[in-house]
Coordinates of C-alpha atoms in Angstrom, one line a residue:
Chain H
X1 CA 9.3 -51.6 -19.2
X2 CA 11.2 -52.3 -16.0
X3 CA 11.2 -50.6 -12.7
X4 CA 14.7 -49.4 -13.4
X5 CA 13.7 -47.7 -16.6
X6 CA 10.7 -46.1 -14.9
X7 CA 13.0 -44.8 -12.1
X8 CA 15.4 -43.5 -14.8
X9 CA 12.5 -41.7 -16.6
X10 CA 11.3 -40.2 -13.4
X11 CA 14.8 -38.9 -12.5
X12 CA 15.3 -37.6 -15.9
X13 CA 12.0 -35.7 -16.0
X14 CA 12.2 -34.3 -12.5
X15 CA 15.9 -34.0 -11.8
X16 CA 18.0 -33.8 -15.0
X17 CA 19.4 -30.2 -14.8
X18 CA 17.7 -27.6 -17.0
X19 CA 18.4 -24.0 -17.6
X20 CA 16.2 -22.0 -15.1
X21 CA 15.5 -19.1 -17.4
X22 CA 11.9 -20.1 -18.2
X23 CA 10.9 -20.5 -14.5
X24 CA 12.7 -17.2 -13.8
X25 CA 10.5 -15.4 -16.4
X26 CA 7.5 -17.2 -14.9
X27 CA 8.5 -15.7 -11.6
X28 CA 8.4 -12.2 -13.1
X29 CA 5.0 -12.8 -14.7
X30 CA 3.7 -14.3 -11.5
X31 CA 4.8 -11.3 -9.4
X32 CA 3.3 -8.9 -11.9
X33 CA 0.0 -10.8 -11.9
X34 CA -0.2 -10.6 -8.1
X35 CA 0.5 -6.9 -8.2
X36 CA -2.2 -6.5 -10.8
X37 CA -4.6 -8.5 -8.7
X38 CA -3.9 -6.3 -5.7
X39 CA -4.4 -3.1 -7.8
X40 CA -7.8 -4.5 -8.8
X41 CA -8.7 -5.4 -5.2
X42 CA -7.4 -2.2 -3.6
X43 CA -10.6 -0.1 -3.7
X44 CA -12.7 -2.9 -2.0
X45 CA -9.9 -4.3 0.2
X46 CA -11.8 -3.6 3.5
X47 CA -15.1 -4.7 1.9
X48 CA -13.6 -8.2 1.3
X49 CA -11.2 -8.6 4.1
X50 CA -11.8 -6.0 6.8
X51 CA -13.3 -6.5 10.3
X52 CA -16.8 -5.6 9.0
X53 CA -16.4 -7.3 5.6
X54 CA -19.1 -8.8 3.5
X55 CA -17.8 -12.1 4.8
X56 CA -16.4 -11.8 8.3
X57 CA -13.6 -14.1 9.5
X58 CA -16.0 -15.9 11.8
X59 CA -18.4 -16.6 9.0
X60 CA -15.6 -17.8 6.7
X61 CA -14.6 -20.3 9.4
X62 CA -18.2 -21.5 9.6
X63 CA -18.4 -21.9 5.8
X64 CA -15.0 -23.5 5.4
X65 CA -13.8 -25.0 8.7
X66 CA -10.5 -26.6 9.5
X67 CA -7.0 -25.4 10.1
X68 CA -5.6 -23.4 7.1
X69 CA -2.7 -21.1 6.4
X70 CA -4.3 -17.7 7.1
X71 CA -2.4 -14.9 8.7
X72 CA -5.7 -13.1 9.3
X73 CA -6.3 -15.5 12.2
X74 CA -3.1 -14.3 13.8
X75 CA -3.6 -10.5 13.6
X76 CA -6.0 -8.2 15.4
X77 CA -9.3 -7.8 13.4
X78 CA -8.8 -4.1 12.6
X79 CA -8.7 -2.1 9.4
X80 CA -5.1 -1.1 10.1
X81 CA -3.9 -4.7 10.2
X82 CA -6.0 -5.7 7.2
X83 CA -4.3 -2.9 5.3
X84 CA -1.0 -4.0 6.6
X85 CA -1.5 -7.4 4.8
X86 CA -2.2 -5.6 1.6
X87 CA 1.0 -3.6 1.8
X88 CA 3.1 -6.6 2.9
X89 CA 1.8 -8.7 0.0
X90 CA 2.4 -5.8 -2.4
X91 CA 6.0 -5.4 -1.2
X92 CA 6.8 -9.1 -1.3
X93 CA 5.3 -9.4 -4.8
X94 CA 7.3 -6.4 -6.0
X95 CA 10.5 -7.9 -4.6
X96 CA 9.7 -11.3 -6.1
X97 CA 9.1 -9.7 -9.5
X98 CA 12.6 -8.1 -9.5
X99 CA 14.2 -11.1 -7.9
X100 CA 15.3 -9.6 -4.6
X101 CA 15.7 -12.2 -1.8
X102 CA 13.7 -14.3 -4.2
X103 CA 13.2 -17.4 -2.1
X104 CA 12.2 -15.5 1.0
X105 CA 9.8 -13.3 -1.0
X106 CA 8.3 -16.3 -2.9
X107 CA 7.5 -17.8 0.5
X108 CA 6.1 -14.5 1.9
X109 CA 4.1 -13.9 -1.3
X110 CA 2.6 -17.4 -1.2
X111 CA 1.7 -17.3 2.5
X112 CA 0.0 -13.9 2.1
X113 CA -1.8 -14.8 -1.1
X114 CA -3.1 -18.1 0.4
X115 CA -4.2 -16.0 3.4
X116 CA -6.3 -13.6 1.5
X117 CA -7.9 -16.4 -0.4
X118 CA -8.6 -18.4 2.7
X119 CA -9.9 -15.3 4.4
X120 CA -12.7 -14.9 1.8
X121 CA -13.2 -18.0 -0.4
X122 CA -16.5 -16.6 -1.7
X123 CA -14.7 -14.2 -4.0
X124 CA -12.0 -16.6 -5.3
X125 CA -12.0 -18.0 -8.8
X126 CA -10.0 -20.5 -10.8
X127 CA -7.4 -17.9 -11.5
X128 CA -6.8 -17.6 -7.8
X129 CA -6.6 -21.3 -7.4
X130 CA -4.0 -21.8 -10.1
X131 CA -2.0 -18.8 -8.7
X132 CA -2.0 -20.4 -5.3
X133 CA -1.0 -23.8 -6.7
X134 CA 1.7 -22.7 -9.0
X135 CA 3.0 -20.2 -6.4
X136 CA 3.3 -23.1 -3.9
X137 CA 5.8 -24.9 -6.3
X138 CA 7.5 -21.7 -7.3
X139 CA 8.8 -21.5 -3.7
X140 CA 10.9 -24.5 -4.4
X141 CA 12.1 -23.5 -7.9
X142 CA 15.4 -21.7 -8.7
X143 CA 13.3 -18.7 -9.6
X144 CA 16.0 -16.2 -8.7
X145 CA 18.7 -17.9 -10.8
X146 CA 18.2 -15.6 -13.7
X147 CA 16.8 -12.1 -14.5
X148 CA 17.0 -11.1 -10.8
X149 CA 18.7 -8.7 -8.5
X150 CA 19.9 -11.8 -6.6
X151 CA 21.9 -13.0 -9.6
X152 CA 23.2 -9.6 -10.4
X153 CA 24.4 -9.4 -6.8
X154 CA 26.0 -12.8 -6.8
X155 CA 27.8 -12.0 -10.0
X156 CA 29.0 -8.7 -8.6
X157 CA 30.4 -10.5 -5.6
X158 CA 32.1 -13.1 -7.8
X159 CA 30.0 -15.9 -6.6
X160 CA 28.6 -16.7 -10.1
X161 CA 30.0 -16.6 -13.6
X162 CA 28.6 -15.1 -16.8
X163 CA 26.7 -18.2 -17.6
X164 CA 23.6 -19.4 -15.8
X165 CA 24.1 -22.9 -14.4
X166 CA 21.3 -25.5 -15.1
X167 CA 19.3 -26.6 -12.1
X168 CA 17.1 -29.5 -11.1
X169 CA 13.7 -28.6 -12.6
X170 CA 11.3 -30.6 -10.4
X171 CA 9.5 -27.6 -9.1
X172 CA 9.0 -26.3 -12.6
X173 CA 7.7 -29.7 -13.7
X174 CA 5.1 -29.5 -10.9
X175 CA 4.0 -26.1 -12.2
X176 CA 3.7 -27.6 -15.7
X177 CA 1.7 -30.6 -14.3
X178 CA -0.6 -28.3 -12.4
X179 CA -1.3 -26.3 -15.5
X180 CA -1.8 -29.4 -17.7
X181 CA -4.0 -30.9 -15.0
X182 CA -6.2 -27.8 -15.0
X183 CA -7.0 -28.3 -18.7
X184 CA -7.4 -32.0 -18.5
X185 CA -9.8 -31.9 -15.6
X186 CA -11.7 -29.0 -17.1
X187 CA -12.1 -31.1 -20.3
X188 CA -13.1 -34.1 -18.3
X189 CA -15.7 -32.2 -16.3
X190 CA -17.1 -30.6 -19.5
X191 CA -17.2 -34.0 -21.2
X192 CA -19.8 -35.0 -18.5
X193 CA -22.2 -32.2 -19.6
X194 CA -24.7 -32.8 -22.4
X195 CA -24.3 -29.3 -23.7
X196 CA -20.6 -29.7 -24.4
X197 CA -21.3 -32.9 -26.3
X198 CA -24.3 -31.7 -28.4
X199 CA -22.5 -28.4 -29.2
X200 CA -24.9 -26.0 -27.4
X201 CA -22.8 -25.1 -24.3
X202 CA -21.4 -21.9 -25.7
X203 CA -24.9 -20.7 -26.7
X204 CA -25.6 -20.4 -22.9
X205 CA -22.2 -18.9 -22.2
X206 CA -22.5 -16.3 -24.9
X207 CA -25.8 -15.2 -23.4
X208 CA -24.7 -14.8 -19.8
X209 CA -24.8 -11.0 -19.6
X210 CA -22.6 -10.9 -16.5
X211 CA -19.6 -12.2 -18.5
X212 CA -20.0 -10.1 -21.6
X213 CA -17.1 -7.8 -22.5
X214 CA -16.8 -6.8 -26.2
X215 CA -19.5 -7.5 -28.8
X216 CA -19.3 -10.8 -30.6
X217 CA -20.0 -10.7 -34.4
X218 CA -23.5 -12.0 -35.2
X219 CA -22.4 -15.0 -37.2
X220 CA -20.7 -16.5 -34.0
X221 CA -24.2 -16.9 -32.7
X222 CA -25.2 -19.2 -35.6
X223 CA -26.0 -22.6 -34.1
X224 CA -23.5 -24.3 -36.4
X225 CA -20.8 -21.9 -35.4
X226 CA -21.7 -22.3 -31.7
X227 CA -21.3 -26.0 -32.1
X228 CA -17.9 -25.6 -33.8
X229 CA -16.8 -23.1 -31.1
X230 CA -18.0 -25.5 -28.3
X231 CA -16.1 -28.5 -29.7
X232 CA -13.0 -26.5 -30.5
X233 CA -12.9 -25.3 -26.9
X234 CA -13.0 -28.9 -25.7
X235 CA -10.4 -30.0 -28.2
X236 CA -7.9 -27.3 -27.2
X237 CA -8.4 -28.0 -23.5
X238 CA -7.8 -31.7 -24.1
X239 CA -4.7 -30.9 -26.2
X240 CA -3.4 -28.5 -23.5
X241 CA -3.8 -31.3 -20.9
X242 CA -2.4 -34.2 -22.9
X243 CA -0.7 -33.3 -26.2
X244 CA 1.3 -30.5 -24.7
X245 CA 3.6 -33.2 -23.4
X246 CA 4.4 -34.4 -26.9
X247 CA 7.5 -32.7 -28.1
X248 CA 6.6 -32.3 -31.7
X249 CA 3.2 -30.9 -30.8
X250 CA 3.9 -28.7 -27.9
X251 CA 4.3 -25.3 -29.6
X252 CA 1.3 -26.0 -31.9
X253 CA -0.8 -26.8 -28.8
X254 CA 0.4 -23.7 -27.0
X255 CA -0.4 -21.6 -30.0
X256 CA -3.9 -23.0 -29.9
X257 CA -4.1 -22.2 -26.2
X258 CA -2.9 -18.6 -26.9
X259 CA -5.7 -18.1 -29.5
X260 CA -8.3 -19.6 -27.1
X261 CA -7.3 -17.4 -24.2
X262 CA -7.0 -14.2 -26.2
X263 CA -10.5 -14.9 -27.7
X264 CA -11.8 -15.4 -24.2
X265 CA -10.1 -12.2 -23.0
X266 CA -11.9 -10.4 -25.8
X267 CA -15.3 -11.9 -25.3
X268 CA -15.5 -12.6 -21.5
X269 CA -15.0 -10.5 -18.4
X270 CA -12.9 -12.9 -16.2
X271 CA -10.2 -10.5 -15.1
X272 CA -6.6 -11.9 -15.1
X273 CA -7.6 -15.5 -15.6
X274 CA -6.5 -15.5 -19.3
X275 CA -3.2 -13.7 -18.4
X276 CA -2.5 -16.1 -15.6
X277 CA -2.9 -19.1 -17.9
X278 CA -0.9 -17.5 -20.8
X279 CA 1.9 -16.6 -18.3
X280 CA 2.1 -20.2 -17.2
X281 CA 2.8 -21.3 -20.8
X282 CA 6.4 -19.9 -20.5
X283 CA 7.2 -22.9 -18.3
X284 CA 6.6 -25.2 -21.3
X285 CA 9.0 -23.4 -23.5
X286 CA 12.1 -25.7 -24.1
X287 CA 15.1 -23.9 -22.5
X288 CA 17.2 -24.1 -25.6
X289 CA 14.5 -22.4 -27.6
X290 CA 13.9 -19.9 -24.8
X291 CA 17.6 -18.9 -24.7
X292 CA 17.7 -18.7 -28.5
X293 CA 14.7 -16.4 -28.5
X294 CA 16.2 -14.2 -25.7
X295 CA 19.5 -14.0 -27.7
X296 CA 17.6 -13.0 -30.8
X297 CA 15.5 -10.4 -29.0
X298 CA 18.7 -9.0 -27.3
X299 CA 20.4 -8.7 -30.7
X300 CA 17.3 -6.9 -32.1
X301 CA 17.2 -4.5 -29.2
X302 CA 20.9 -3.8 -29.5
X303 CA 20.5 -3.1 -33.2
X304 CA 17.8 -0.5 -32.4
X305 CA 20.0 1.3 -29.8
X306 CA 22.3 4.2 -30.6
X307 CA 25.9 3.0 -31.2
X308 CA 27.3 4.5 -28.0
X309 CA 24.6 2.7 -25.9
X310 CA 24.8 -0.6 -27.8
X311 CA 28.6 -0.9 -27.9
X312 CA 29.3 -1.7 -24.3
X313 CA 26.5 -4.3 -24.4
X314 CA 28.1 -5.9 -27.5
X315 CA 31.4 -6.0 -25.8
X316 CA 29.9 -7.7 -22.7
X317 CA 28.0 -10.2 -24.9
X318 CA 31.1 -11.1 -26.9
X319 CA 33.0 -11.7 -23.6
X320 CA 30.3 -13.9 -22.3
X321 CA 29.8 -15.9 -25.5
Chain R
X1 CA 23.1 -21.6 -29.5
X2 CA 25.1 -20.2 -26.6
X3 CA 26.8 -22.6 -24.3
X4 CA 24.5 -22.4 -21.4
X5 CA 26.8 -23.6 -18.7
X6 CA 30.5 -23.6 -19.2
X7 CA 31.8 -22.5 -15.8
X8 CA 30.8 -25.9 -14.3
X9 CA 33.0 -25.3 -11.3
X10 CA 30.4 -22.8 -10.1
X11 CA 27.4 -25.1 -10.9
X12 CA 25.2 -25.7 -7.8
X13 CA 25.8 -29.3 -6.5
X14 CA 23.3 -31.8 -7.9
X15 CA 20.9 -33.1 -5.3
X16 CA 22.2 -36.2 -3.5
X17 CA 20.4 -39.5 -3.8
X18 CA 18.8 -39.1 -0.4
X19 CA 17.6 -35.6 -1.3
X20 CA 16.2 -36.9 -4.6
X21 CA 14.3 -39.6 -2.7
X22 CA 12.9 -37.2 -0.3
X23 CA 11.8 -34.8 -3.1
X24 CA 10.4 -37.7 -5.1
X25 CA 8.3 -38.7 -2.1
X26 CA 7.1 -35.0 -1.8
X27 CA 6.2 -34.9 -5.5
X28 CA 4.4 -38.3 -5.4
X29 CA 2.4 -37.3 -2.3
X30 CA 1.4 -34.0 -3.9
X31 CA 0.4 -35.6 -7.1
X32 CA -1.6 -38.2 -5.3
X33 CA -3.4 -35.6 -3.1
X34 CA -4.1 -33.1 -5.9
X35 CA -5.2 -35.6 -8.5
X36 CA -7.4 -37.6 -6.1
X37 CA -9.0 -34.4 -5.0
X38 CA -9.9 -32.9 -8.4
X39 CA -10.6 -36.0 -10.5
X40 CA -14.3 -35.9 -11.4
X41 CA -15.1 -39.5 -10.2
X42 CA -16.7 -41.0 -7.2
X43 CA -15.7 -44.2 -5.6
X44 CA -15.1 -45.5 -2.0
X45 CA -11.4 -45.7 -2.8
X46 CA -11.3 -42.1 -4.0
X47 CA -13.3 -40.9 -1.0
X48 CA -10.7 -42.6 1.3
X49 CA -7.9 -40.9 -0.7
X50 CA -9.6 -37.6 -0.3
X51 CA -10.1 -38.0 3.4
X52 CA -6.4 -38.8 3.7
X53 CA -5.2 -35.8 1.8
X54 CA -7.9 -33.3 2.9
X55 CA -6.1 -31.8 6.0
X56 CA -3.0 -31.2 3.9
X57 CA -4.8 -29.7 0.9
X58 CA -7.0 -27.5 3.1
X59 CA -4.1 -26.3 5.2
X60 CA -1.9 -25.5 2.2
X61 CA -4.7 -24.2 0.0
X62 CA -3.8 -26.7 -2.7
X63 CA -7.4 -27.9 -2.9
X64 CA -8.7 -27.4 -6.4
X65 CA -11.6 -28.2 -8.7
X66 CA -11.5 -27.5 -12.3
X67 CA -15.1 -27.2 -13.5
X68 CA -15.3 -23.8 -15.2
X69 CA -18.6 -23.8 -17.1
X70 CA -18.8 -27.6 -16.4
X71 CA -20.4 -30.0 -16.5
X72 CA -22.8 -27.6 -18.2
X73 CA -22.7 -23.8 -18.2
X74 CA -25.3 -21.9 -16.1
X75 CA -28.5 -21.3 -17.9
X76 CA -29.4 -18.3 -15.7
X77 CA -28.7 -14.7 -15.9
X78 CA -28.9 -13.6 -12.3
X79 CA -28.0 -11.0 -9.7
X80 CA -28.5 -10.4 -6.0
X81 CA -30.1 -7.3 -4.5
X82 CA -31.9 -6.1 -1.4
X83 CA -34.9 -4.3 -0.2
X84 CA -34.1 -2.0 2.7
X85 CA -36.8 -0.7 5.0
X86 CA -36.1 2.5 7.0
X87 CA -37.3 3.7 10.3
X88 CA -39.7 6.2 8.7
X89 CA -41.4 3.5 6.7
X90 CA -39.7 4.2 3.4
X91 CA -38.2 1.4 1.4
X92 CA -35.3 1.3 -1.2
X93 CA -33.9 -1.3 -3.6
X94 CA -30.2 -1.9 -3.7
X95 CA -28.1 -4.3 -5.8
X96 CA -24.5 -5.4 -5.7
X97 CA -22.6 -4.0 -8.7
X98 CA -23.9 -5.8 -11.9
X99 CA -21.2 -6.4 -14.5
X100 CA -23.7 -5.9 -17.4
X101 CA -24.2 -2.3 -16.2
X102 CA -20.6 -1.4 -15.8
X103 CA -18.0 0.0 -18.3
X104 CA -15.0 -2.0 -19.4
X105 CA -12.6 -0.7 -16.7
X106 CA -15.1 -1.0 -13.9
X107 CA -15.9 -4.6 -14.9
X108 CA -12.2 -5.4 -14.3
X109 CA -12.3 -3.9 -10.8
X110 CA -15.7 -5.1 -9.6
X111 CA -15.8 -8.6 -11.0
X112 CA -15.3 -10.1 -7.5
X113 CA -18.8 -8.8 -6.6
X114 CA -20.2 -11.0 -9.4
X115 CA -18.3 -14.0 -8.1
X116 CA -19.4 -13.3 -4.5
X117 CA -23.1 -12.5 -5.1
X118 CA -24.1 -14.5 -8.3
X119 CA -21.9 -17.6 -7.8
X120 CA -22.1 -17.9 -4.0
X121 CA -24.3 -15.7 -1.9
X122 CA -27.5 -16.5 -3.7
X123 CA -27.0 -20.3 -3.0
X124 CA -28.6 -21.9 0.0
X125 CA -25.3 -23.6 0.8
X126 CA -23.8 -20.2 1.7
X127 CA -26.7 -19.3 4.0
X128 CA -24.2 -18.6 6.9
X129 CA -23.0 -15.6 4.8
X130 CA -26.4 -14.0 4.5
X131 CA -26.4 -12.1 7.9
X132 CA -23.0 -10.5 7.1
X133 CA -24.3 -9.4 3.7
X134 CA -27.5 -7.9 5.2
X135 CA -25.5 -6.1 7.9
X136 CA -23.1 -4.7 5.2
X137 CA -26.0 -3.4 3.1
X138 CA -27.6 -1.8 6.1
X139 CA -24.3 0.0 6.8
X140 CA -24.1 1.1 3.2
X141 CA -27.6 2.7 3.5
X142 CA -27.1 4.1 7.0
X143 CA -28.2 7.6 7.9
X144 CA -28.3 8.7 11.5
X145 CA -31.6 10.5 11.1
X146 CA -33.3 7.6 9.4
X147 CA -31.5 4.3 9.9
X148 CA -32.4 1.0 8.2
X149 CA -34.5 -1.4 10.3
X150 CA -34.6 -4.4 8.0
X151 CA -32.9 -5.9 4.9
X152 CA -34.4 -8.5 2.6
X153 CA -32.0 -10.2 0.3
X154 CA -33.5 -10.9 -3.1
X155 CA -32.4 -13.3 -5.9
X156 CA -33.2 -12.1 -9.4
X157 CA -33.0 -14.5 -12.4
X158 CA -33.9 -14.9 -16.0
X159 CA -33.5 -18.2 -17.9
X160 CA -31.4 -18.4 -21.0
X161 CA -33.7 -20.3 -23.4
X162 CA -32.3 -23.2 -25.5
X163 CA -30.9 -22.3 -28.9
X164 CA -33.3 -22.0 -31.9
X165 CA -32.6 -23.3 -35.4
X166 CA -32.1 -19.7 -36.7
X167 CA -30.0 -18.5 -33.8
X168 CA -32.6 -16.0 -32.8
X169 CA -32.6 -15.2 -29.1
X170 CA -35.3 -14.0 -26.7
X171 CA -34.3 -14.0 -23.0
X172 CA -36.7 -15.3 -20.4
X173 CA -38.6 -13.0 -18.1
X174 CA -37.0 -11.8 -14.9
X175 CA -38.2 -13.4 -11.7
X176 CA -37.4 -12.7 -8.1
X177 CA -37.5 -14.3 -4.6
X178 CA -36.7 -13.0 -1.2
X179 CA -34.4 -15.6 0.3
X180 CA -33.4 -13.9 3.6
X181 CA -35.0 -11.4 5.9
X182 CA -32.9 -9.6 8.5
X183 CA -33.9 -7.2 11.3
X184 CA -31.1 -4.7 11.7
X185 CA -29.9 -4.4 15.3
X186 CA -28.4 -1.1 16.6
X187 CA -24.9 -2.8 17.0
X188 CA -24.9 -3.6 13.2
X189 CA -24.7 0.0 12.3
X190 CA -21.7 2.4 12.3

C-alpha cells in the first residue's frame, strides 16, 4: 500500500460523487424525530429549561463548565423566551423536514438542539447525543438536493433538470462513521464488563423495572436464553460497528440491527432511541439500491391510484426516464 | 436502473483540490477528536489528545460516550423521592414520576424524569443540582396557608439479585437514605 493509493481511497470514499437521495431521506427522518422529541418534551418544557427549572442555568454551568453553544445564555431567563426557543426549534425542524431553506434550517435546528441539550445535560441520553452528532454533519450535507421544497423550487425556476445530480458524500460518510462508531464503542465498553462475557448482563437489564414496557415471554428469562440474548446483542453491535462496511454483508447486518432495535422498542422504554438508530440506517443504503427501491415503490403507488390521477404521473415519469 | 444524472451541464461543480484538502483536514480533526474522546482506554497520550480536543468537543456538543448498559448494566432498581415538612408540622412523601407506575403513553412522555432522577440526581457527583431539585419540589407542594419549610431528598433502591439456575427471581428489599436536607427560604416559593 502506498501513500498515493491511500489518498486515492480517501478521496474515493469521501469525495466520489454519490446520489444524495439517502441523505435527503435521512434529513426527513431527522426532522421528524426532532419534532417528535419536542412533542414529548412540551408538557415539561419549563420544568426542564425554564427560569425556575429542576436544573437552573447557573447550576448547569457549575455541573458542566466551559464555553458551549447554548442560546439560553444569550436570552433573558424568562418563561417567554424559554418558550420562544421551543417554537423556534419546532419551526426550523418543520422546515428542515420539508426541505425549505434546507441549509439554513439544518444550521438553526442544530444550534437550537445543541442548546437545549447543553441547557440541561442531566436529562440527555444517547439518542440526544447521536442526534446532535449526526445533525452536526447533516449541516454540511446536500440534504435539500432531493425530496425538498428547495429542489421543487429550483426545478420550477429552471435551475435544475429532472435528474438529481450526484454530490460529494463526505458529510454523509461522517454520519455513517458516527453511527458505526456508536455501535463499535458500545460493544467495546460492554466487552469490559464481566456480565456481558458470562452471559448474565441481560438478566439485570430485564429486571430493571424502570425500563420495562411490554411483557416478555417467560422463556426469555431462562438463564440459557438470557445468555444467548446477551451474546447476540454483543454480536449485532460489533457487526454494526465493523461488518456494516463490508459490501456483501451490509444489508444482512442492517437487518440484524433492525431486529435488535425493534425488539428493544418492544421490551424497553427508551423513547425515540430505537427510531433514531433505525433512521440512521438509511444513510447506509447504497444509492443505486435506494433509487431502485423508490422507483419500485413509485410504480406500486401509481398502480394503486385511479387512472385519472396516475396518468399524469406516468407521463412525467416517462419524460424523465 | 434510472440514469441518475444525465444533465451533467447542471451538475454542481466538484470541489477543487484546495477545498478537498480543507475538508479532509476538517474530517481528520473531527475523527481524531471524537475517537480519542470516546475510546474506552486510558493512557497519557490519550489524555493529552482529549485535553487538546476538549474545548472543541464541549463547545460544539460533539462530546460523546457510548456506554449504554456498559461495562455492566445497573443492578439496582431505584428512584428518587422527597419528604416535605410543612409549617403546621405535617409531613408528606413525594416522588418524581416512576416509569414502572405509568401507562405506556405516559412512559414515553415522562422518561426524562427517570433519566434526570435515577441516572443523575441521586449520584453524589451531581450534588450541585440538589438545591434546585429541593426548591422545585417545595414549589410543587406550595400552599399559601401552609407552605413547606424543609425538603429531604431520598434515594430508594432495591438490588437485582444474580440469576438463579432455574431463572426464578425474587427482588431484593427496598432501602432508603436521605441524601440531602434543605431548609426552604421564602424566596424559593412562588
